[in-house]
Coordinates of C-alpha atoms in Angstrom, one line a residue:
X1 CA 0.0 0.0 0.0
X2 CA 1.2 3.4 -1.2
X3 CA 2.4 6.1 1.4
X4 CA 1.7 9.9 0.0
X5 CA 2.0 13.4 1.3
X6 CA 0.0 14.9 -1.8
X7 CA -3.4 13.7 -3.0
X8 CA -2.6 14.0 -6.8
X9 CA 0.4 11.5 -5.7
X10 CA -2.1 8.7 -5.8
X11 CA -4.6 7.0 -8.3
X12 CA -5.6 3.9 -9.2
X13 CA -5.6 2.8 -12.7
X14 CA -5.7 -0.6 -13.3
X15 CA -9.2 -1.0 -12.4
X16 CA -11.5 -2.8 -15.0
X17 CA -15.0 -4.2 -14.5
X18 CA -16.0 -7.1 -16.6
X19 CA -19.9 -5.9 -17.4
X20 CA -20.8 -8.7 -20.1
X21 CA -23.5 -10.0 -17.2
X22 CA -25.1 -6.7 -17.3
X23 CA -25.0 -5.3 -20.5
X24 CA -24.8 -8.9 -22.2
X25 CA -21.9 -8.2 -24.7
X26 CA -18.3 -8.8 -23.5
X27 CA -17.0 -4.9 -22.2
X28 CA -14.3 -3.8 -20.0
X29 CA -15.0 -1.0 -17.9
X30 CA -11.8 1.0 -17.0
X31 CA -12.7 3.3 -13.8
X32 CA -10.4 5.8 -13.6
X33 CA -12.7 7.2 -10.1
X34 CA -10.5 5.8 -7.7
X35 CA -8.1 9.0 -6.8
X36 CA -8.5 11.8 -4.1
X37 CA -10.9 13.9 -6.8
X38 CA -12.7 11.0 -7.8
X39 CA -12.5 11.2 -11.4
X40 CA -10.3 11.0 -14.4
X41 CA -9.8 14.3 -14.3
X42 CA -7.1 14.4 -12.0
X43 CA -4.8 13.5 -14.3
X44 CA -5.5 16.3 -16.7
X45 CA -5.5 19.0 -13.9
X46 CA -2.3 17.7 -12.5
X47 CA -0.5 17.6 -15.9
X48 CA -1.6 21.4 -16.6
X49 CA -0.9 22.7 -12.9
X50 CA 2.7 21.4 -12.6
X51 CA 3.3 22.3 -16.6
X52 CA 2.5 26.1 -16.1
X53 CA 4.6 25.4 -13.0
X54 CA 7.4 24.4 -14.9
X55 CA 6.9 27.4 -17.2
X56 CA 6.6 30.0 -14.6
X57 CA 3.1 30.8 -15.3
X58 CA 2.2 30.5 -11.3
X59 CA 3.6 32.5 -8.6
X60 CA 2.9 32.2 -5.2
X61 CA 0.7 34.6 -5.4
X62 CA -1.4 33.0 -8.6
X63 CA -5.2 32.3 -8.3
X64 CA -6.1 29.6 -10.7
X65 CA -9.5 30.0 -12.5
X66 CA -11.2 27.5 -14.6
X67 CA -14.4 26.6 -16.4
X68 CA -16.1 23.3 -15.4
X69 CA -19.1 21.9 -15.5
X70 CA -17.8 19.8 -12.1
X71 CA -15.3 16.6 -12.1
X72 CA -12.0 19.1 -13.6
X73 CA -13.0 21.8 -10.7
X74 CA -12.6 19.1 -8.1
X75 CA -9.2 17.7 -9.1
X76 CA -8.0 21.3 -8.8
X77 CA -9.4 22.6 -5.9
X78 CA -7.6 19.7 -4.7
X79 CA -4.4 20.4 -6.2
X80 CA -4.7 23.8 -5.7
X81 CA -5.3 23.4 -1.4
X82 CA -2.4 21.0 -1.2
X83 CA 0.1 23.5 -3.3
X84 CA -1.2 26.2 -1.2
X85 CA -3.1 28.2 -4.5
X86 CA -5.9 30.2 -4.3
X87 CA -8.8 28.5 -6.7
X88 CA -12.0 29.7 -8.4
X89 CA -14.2 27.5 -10.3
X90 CA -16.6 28.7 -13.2
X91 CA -19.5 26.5 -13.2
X92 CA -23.2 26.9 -14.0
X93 CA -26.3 25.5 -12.7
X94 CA -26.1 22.1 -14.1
X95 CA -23.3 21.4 -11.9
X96 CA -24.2 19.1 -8.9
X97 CA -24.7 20.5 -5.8
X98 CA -22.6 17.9 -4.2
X99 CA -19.3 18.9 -6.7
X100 CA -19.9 22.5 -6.0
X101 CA -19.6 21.6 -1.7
X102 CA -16.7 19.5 -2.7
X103 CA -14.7 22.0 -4.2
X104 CA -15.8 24.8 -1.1
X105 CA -15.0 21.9 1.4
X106 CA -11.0 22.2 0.5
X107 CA -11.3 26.1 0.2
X108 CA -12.5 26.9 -3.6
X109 CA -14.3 29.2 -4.1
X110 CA -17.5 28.6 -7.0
X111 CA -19.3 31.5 -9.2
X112 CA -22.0 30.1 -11.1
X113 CA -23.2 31.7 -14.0
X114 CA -26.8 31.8 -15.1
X115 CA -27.0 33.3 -18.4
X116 CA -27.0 30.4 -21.6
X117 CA -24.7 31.1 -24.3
X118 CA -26.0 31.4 -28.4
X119 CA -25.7 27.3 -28.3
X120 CA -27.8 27.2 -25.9
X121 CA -25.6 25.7 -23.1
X122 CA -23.2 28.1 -20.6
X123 CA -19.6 27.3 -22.0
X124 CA -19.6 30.2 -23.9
X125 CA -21.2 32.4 -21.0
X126 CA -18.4 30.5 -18.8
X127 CA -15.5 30.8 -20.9
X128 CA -16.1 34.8 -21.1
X129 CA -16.9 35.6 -17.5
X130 CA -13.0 33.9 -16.9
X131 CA -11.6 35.5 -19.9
X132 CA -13.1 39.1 -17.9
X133 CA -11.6 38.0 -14.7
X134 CA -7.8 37.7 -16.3
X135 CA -7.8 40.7 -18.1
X136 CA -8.8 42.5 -14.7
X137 CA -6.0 41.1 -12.5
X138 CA -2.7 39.9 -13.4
X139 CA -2.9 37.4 -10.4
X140 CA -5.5 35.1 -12.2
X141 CA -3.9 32.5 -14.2
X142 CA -6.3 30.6 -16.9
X143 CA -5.1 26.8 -17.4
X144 CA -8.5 26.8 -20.0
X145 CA -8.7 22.7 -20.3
X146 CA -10.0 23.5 -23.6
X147 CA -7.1 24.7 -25.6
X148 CA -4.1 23.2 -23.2
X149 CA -1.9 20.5 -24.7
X150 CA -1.2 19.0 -21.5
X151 CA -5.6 18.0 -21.5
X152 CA -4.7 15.5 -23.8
X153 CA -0.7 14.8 -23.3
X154 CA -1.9 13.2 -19.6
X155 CA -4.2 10.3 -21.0
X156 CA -1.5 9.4 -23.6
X157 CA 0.8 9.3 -20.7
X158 CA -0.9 7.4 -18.9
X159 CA -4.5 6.4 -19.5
X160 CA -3.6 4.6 -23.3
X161 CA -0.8 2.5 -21.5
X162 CA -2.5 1.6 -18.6
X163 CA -5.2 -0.2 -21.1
X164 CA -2.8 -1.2 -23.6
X165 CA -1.4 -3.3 -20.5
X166 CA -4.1 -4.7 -19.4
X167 CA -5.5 -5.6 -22.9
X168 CA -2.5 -6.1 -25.2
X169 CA -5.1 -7.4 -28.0
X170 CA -8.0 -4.7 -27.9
X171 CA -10.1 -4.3 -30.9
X172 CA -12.1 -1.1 -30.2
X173 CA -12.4 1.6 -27.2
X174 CA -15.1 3.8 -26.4
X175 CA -14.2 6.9 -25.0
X176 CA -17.0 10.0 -23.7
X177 CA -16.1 13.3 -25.3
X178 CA -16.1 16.8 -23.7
X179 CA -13.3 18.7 -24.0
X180 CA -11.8 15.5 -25.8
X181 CA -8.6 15.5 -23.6
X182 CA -9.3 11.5 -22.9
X183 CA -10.5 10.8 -26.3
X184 CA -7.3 12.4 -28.3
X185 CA -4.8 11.3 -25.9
X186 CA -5.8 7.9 -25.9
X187 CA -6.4 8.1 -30.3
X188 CA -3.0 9.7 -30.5
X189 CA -1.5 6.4 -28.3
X190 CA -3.4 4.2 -29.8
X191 CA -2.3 5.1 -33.3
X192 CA 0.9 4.0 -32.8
X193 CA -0.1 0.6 -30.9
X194 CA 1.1 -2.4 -32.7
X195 CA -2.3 -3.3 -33.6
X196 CA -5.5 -0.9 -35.3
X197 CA -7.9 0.0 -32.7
X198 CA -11.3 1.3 -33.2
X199 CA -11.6 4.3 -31.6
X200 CA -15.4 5.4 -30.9
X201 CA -16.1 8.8 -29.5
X202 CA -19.2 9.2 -27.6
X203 CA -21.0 12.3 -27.3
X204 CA -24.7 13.4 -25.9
X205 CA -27.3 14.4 -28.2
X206 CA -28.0 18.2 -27.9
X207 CA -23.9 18.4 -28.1
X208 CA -22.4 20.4 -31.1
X209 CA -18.6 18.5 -30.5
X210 CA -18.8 17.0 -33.8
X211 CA -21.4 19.3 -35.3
X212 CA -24.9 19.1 -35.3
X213 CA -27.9 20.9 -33.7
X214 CA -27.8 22.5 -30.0
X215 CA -30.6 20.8 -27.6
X216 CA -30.7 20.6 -24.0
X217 CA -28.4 19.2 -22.1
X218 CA -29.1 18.8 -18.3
X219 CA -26.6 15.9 -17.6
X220 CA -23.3 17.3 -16.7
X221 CA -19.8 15.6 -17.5
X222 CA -20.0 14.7 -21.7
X223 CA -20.5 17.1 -24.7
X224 CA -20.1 20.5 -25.4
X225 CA -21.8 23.8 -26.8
X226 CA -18.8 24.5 -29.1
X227 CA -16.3 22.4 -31.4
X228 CA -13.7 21.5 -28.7
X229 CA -10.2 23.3 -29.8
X230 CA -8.4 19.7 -29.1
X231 CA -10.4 17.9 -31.5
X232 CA -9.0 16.4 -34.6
X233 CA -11.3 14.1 -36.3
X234 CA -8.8 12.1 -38.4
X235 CA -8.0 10.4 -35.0
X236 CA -11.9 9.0 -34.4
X237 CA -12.8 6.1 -36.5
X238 CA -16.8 6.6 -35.5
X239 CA -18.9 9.0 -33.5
X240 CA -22.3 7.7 -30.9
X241 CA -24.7 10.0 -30.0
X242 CA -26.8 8.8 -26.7
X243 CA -29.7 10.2 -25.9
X244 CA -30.2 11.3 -21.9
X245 CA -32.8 9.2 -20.7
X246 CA -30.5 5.8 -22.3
X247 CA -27.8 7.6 -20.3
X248 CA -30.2 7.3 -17.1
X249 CA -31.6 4.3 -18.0
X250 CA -28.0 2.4 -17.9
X251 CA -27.3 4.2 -14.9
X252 CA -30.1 2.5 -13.3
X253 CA -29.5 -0.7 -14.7
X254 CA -25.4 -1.0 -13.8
X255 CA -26.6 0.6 -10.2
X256 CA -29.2 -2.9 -9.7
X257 CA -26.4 -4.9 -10.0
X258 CA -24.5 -2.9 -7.4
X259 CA -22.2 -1.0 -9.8
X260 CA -23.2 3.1 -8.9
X261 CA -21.7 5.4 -12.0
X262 CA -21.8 8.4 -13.1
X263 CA -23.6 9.9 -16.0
X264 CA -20.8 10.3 -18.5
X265 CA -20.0 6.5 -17.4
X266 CA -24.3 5.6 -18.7
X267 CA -23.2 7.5 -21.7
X268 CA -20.6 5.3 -22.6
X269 CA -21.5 2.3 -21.8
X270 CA -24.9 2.3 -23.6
X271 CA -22.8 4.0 -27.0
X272 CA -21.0 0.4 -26.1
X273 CA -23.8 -2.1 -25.4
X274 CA -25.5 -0.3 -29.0
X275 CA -22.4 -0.8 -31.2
X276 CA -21.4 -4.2 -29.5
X277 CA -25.2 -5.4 -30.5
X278 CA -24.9 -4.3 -34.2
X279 CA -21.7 -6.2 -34.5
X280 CA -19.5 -9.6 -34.0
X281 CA -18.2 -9.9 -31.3
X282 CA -17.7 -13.4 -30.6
X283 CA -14.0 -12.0 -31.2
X284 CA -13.8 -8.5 -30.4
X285 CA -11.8 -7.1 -27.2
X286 CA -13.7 -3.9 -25.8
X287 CA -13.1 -1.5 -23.5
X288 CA -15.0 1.8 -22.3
X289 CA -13.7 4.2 -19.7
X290 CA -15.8 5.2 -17.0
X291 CA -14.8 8.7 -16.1
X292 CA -16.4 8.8 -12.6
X293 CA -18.5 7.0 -9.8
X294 CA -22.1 8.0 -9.4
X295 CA -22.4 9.3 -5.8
X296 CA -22.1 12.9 -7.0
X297 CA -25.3 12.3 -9.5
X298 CA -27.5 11.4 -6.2
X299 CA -29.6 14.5 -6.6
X300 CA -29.7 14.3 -10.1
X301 CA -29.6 10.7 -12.5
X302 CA -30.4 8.7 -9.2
X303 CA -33.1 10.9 -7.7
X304 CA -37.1 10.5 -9.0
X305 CA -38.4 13.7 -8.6
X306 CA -35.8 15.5 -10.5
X307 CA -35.7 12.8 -13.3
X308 CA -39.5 13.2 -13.7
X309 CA -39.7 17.0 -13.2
X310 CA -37.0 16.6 -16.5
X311 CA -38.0 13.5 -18.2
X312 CA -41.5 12.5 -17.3
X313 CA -42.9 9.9 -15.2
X314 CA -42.6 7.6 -18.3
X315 CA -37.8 7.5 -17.9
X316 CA -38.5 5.5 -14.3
X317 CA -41.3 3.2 -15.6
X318 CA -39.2 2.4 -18.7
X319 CA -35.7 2.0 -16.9
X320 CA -37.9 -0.7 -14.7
X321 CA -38.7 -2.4 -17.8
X322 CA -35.7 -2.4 -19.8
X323 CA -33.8 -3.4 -16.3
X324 CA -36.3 -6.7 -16.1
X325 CA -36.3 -7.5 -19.4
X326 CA -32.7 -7.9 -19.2
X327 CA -32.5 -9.8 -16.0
X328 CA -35.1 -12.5 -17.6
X329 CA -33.0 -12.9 -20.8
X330 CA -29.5 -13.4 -19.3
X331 CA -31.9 -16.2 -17.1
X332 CA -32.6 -17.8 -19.9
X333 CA -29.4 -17.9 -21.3
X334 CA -28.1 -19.1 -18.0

């Protein structure tokens, strides 16, 4: 057992849940929650923080502000309380209430912002209420996730090996895009593995990442309300879009048997269980990286009232239904 002095010193990446007896096609599940922040993201914010470091970007005296819609703000407040920074999250009102107590807990401080961009989401609203904040005091320093090398250098550090490891003959990954710092890290390793992987991105309808019409969005974590400045297409093979309520309703079906995930983890895994049923996979290695654990989405994906005030009474009766249907056929096949 590890003995560290920072909380960004540790995180545990060689987690994989095998989920072929809930979904019913054979999928690995990387979690990558298993850290002091509790998501993926901590590799990303530690890459930036101790790059700009390096650089000289941060003084002492620096107070790191960034946009996030939640998982990103909590690996730096993190960072930023053990390095002894001053840290202010941009967020807006989809961001669970838990994340935003997270991030006040270790001595953040949160602004939300109300007002929806042209897209229809807050990014862009986001984005220029930090971008006012610099320009007004020399002491704030602007990692911006969205433009920064270092988003996507981390997971092809790190997050490509660690699976490449563990699955030395994968076939295909699917990989939730927001900013698209997993997504083209993993790609860009990937393209040089000694084998072709599929890579699928998977995005949330109502997203404009890979073009498209604006919708609503309520779900935090995947998508965007802009092109993300990281993306290059000629790295993605093939692009899923997933609707919310299959988001919740794989939520609800991996929480029955005991597994509680996140939203953007729903996401992926039902782009995977789609794809994995339109092809052949008596042959086919798959993995899916599950950005987070679902004890943050408690008020949210995993509470009624707000899924019905949102969705309609009809998302609970039908995640029921789906959820038993399942259960009877893996019966059978048993």
């Amino acid at each position: 057992m590890p003995v560290v002095s920072a909380p960004y010193d540790f995180n545990q990446g060689d987690l994989f849940v095998d989920l072929e007896s809930i979904c019913g096609y054979p999928l690995h599940l990387k979690c990558e929650a298993f850290n002091f922040a509790g998501s993926i993201k901590l590799k990303a914010a530690k890459e930036m923080v101790e790059s700009a470091e390096r650089d000289g970007i941060l003084a002492p005296d620096s107070v790191l502000v960034e946009s996030s819609s939640g998982n990103l703000g909590v690996a730096l407040s993190m960072i930023a309380a053990s390095k002894g920074y001053r840290f202010l999250c941009v967020t807006d009102s989809r961001c669970n209430l838990s994340t935003r107590l997270l991030m006040e807990a270790v001595g953040s401080e949160v602004h939300i912002v109300a007002d929806q961009d042209s897209n229809g989401g807050f990014l862009g609203t986001r984005i220029e209420y930090v971008r006012t904040l610099c320009a007004s005091d020399a002491r704030y320093v602007w990692l911006s996730q969205y433009t920064n090398e270092g988003n996507w250098w981390a997971h092809y550090r790190t997050t490509g090996p660690e699976i490449a490891r563990q699955f030395p003959e994968l076939d295909v990954l699917f990989v939730g895009a927001g900013t698209t710092g997993t997504l083209m890290g993993c790609a860009r390793y990937f393209r040089q593995w000694h084998r072709p992987v599929r890579i699928v991105a998977v995005d949330s309808v109502g997203s404009v990442a890979f073009g498209g019409e604006p919708g609503r969005r309520m779900i935090p974590g995947l998508g965007m309300s802009m092109r993300p400045p990281l993306l290059d297409e000629s790295y993605v093979d093939e692009v899923i879009r997933v609707e919310e309520t299959d988001t919740i309703r794989m939520c609800r079906r991996m929480a029955r048997r005991g597994f509680l995930f996140g939203g953007s983890t729903g996401t992926v895994v039902s782009a995977a269980t789609d794809w994995l049923a339109r092809h052949d996979v008596r042959a086919v290695t798959a993995v899916a990286i599950a950005p987070d654990l679902g004890e943050r989405y408690l008020d949210t994906v995993y509470q009624t009232n707000w899924l019905q005030d949102l969705y309609g009474d009809q998302i609970l009766d039908t995640a029921d239904t789906v959820d038993t249907a399942h259960a009877d056929t893996l019966s059978r096949e048993a």
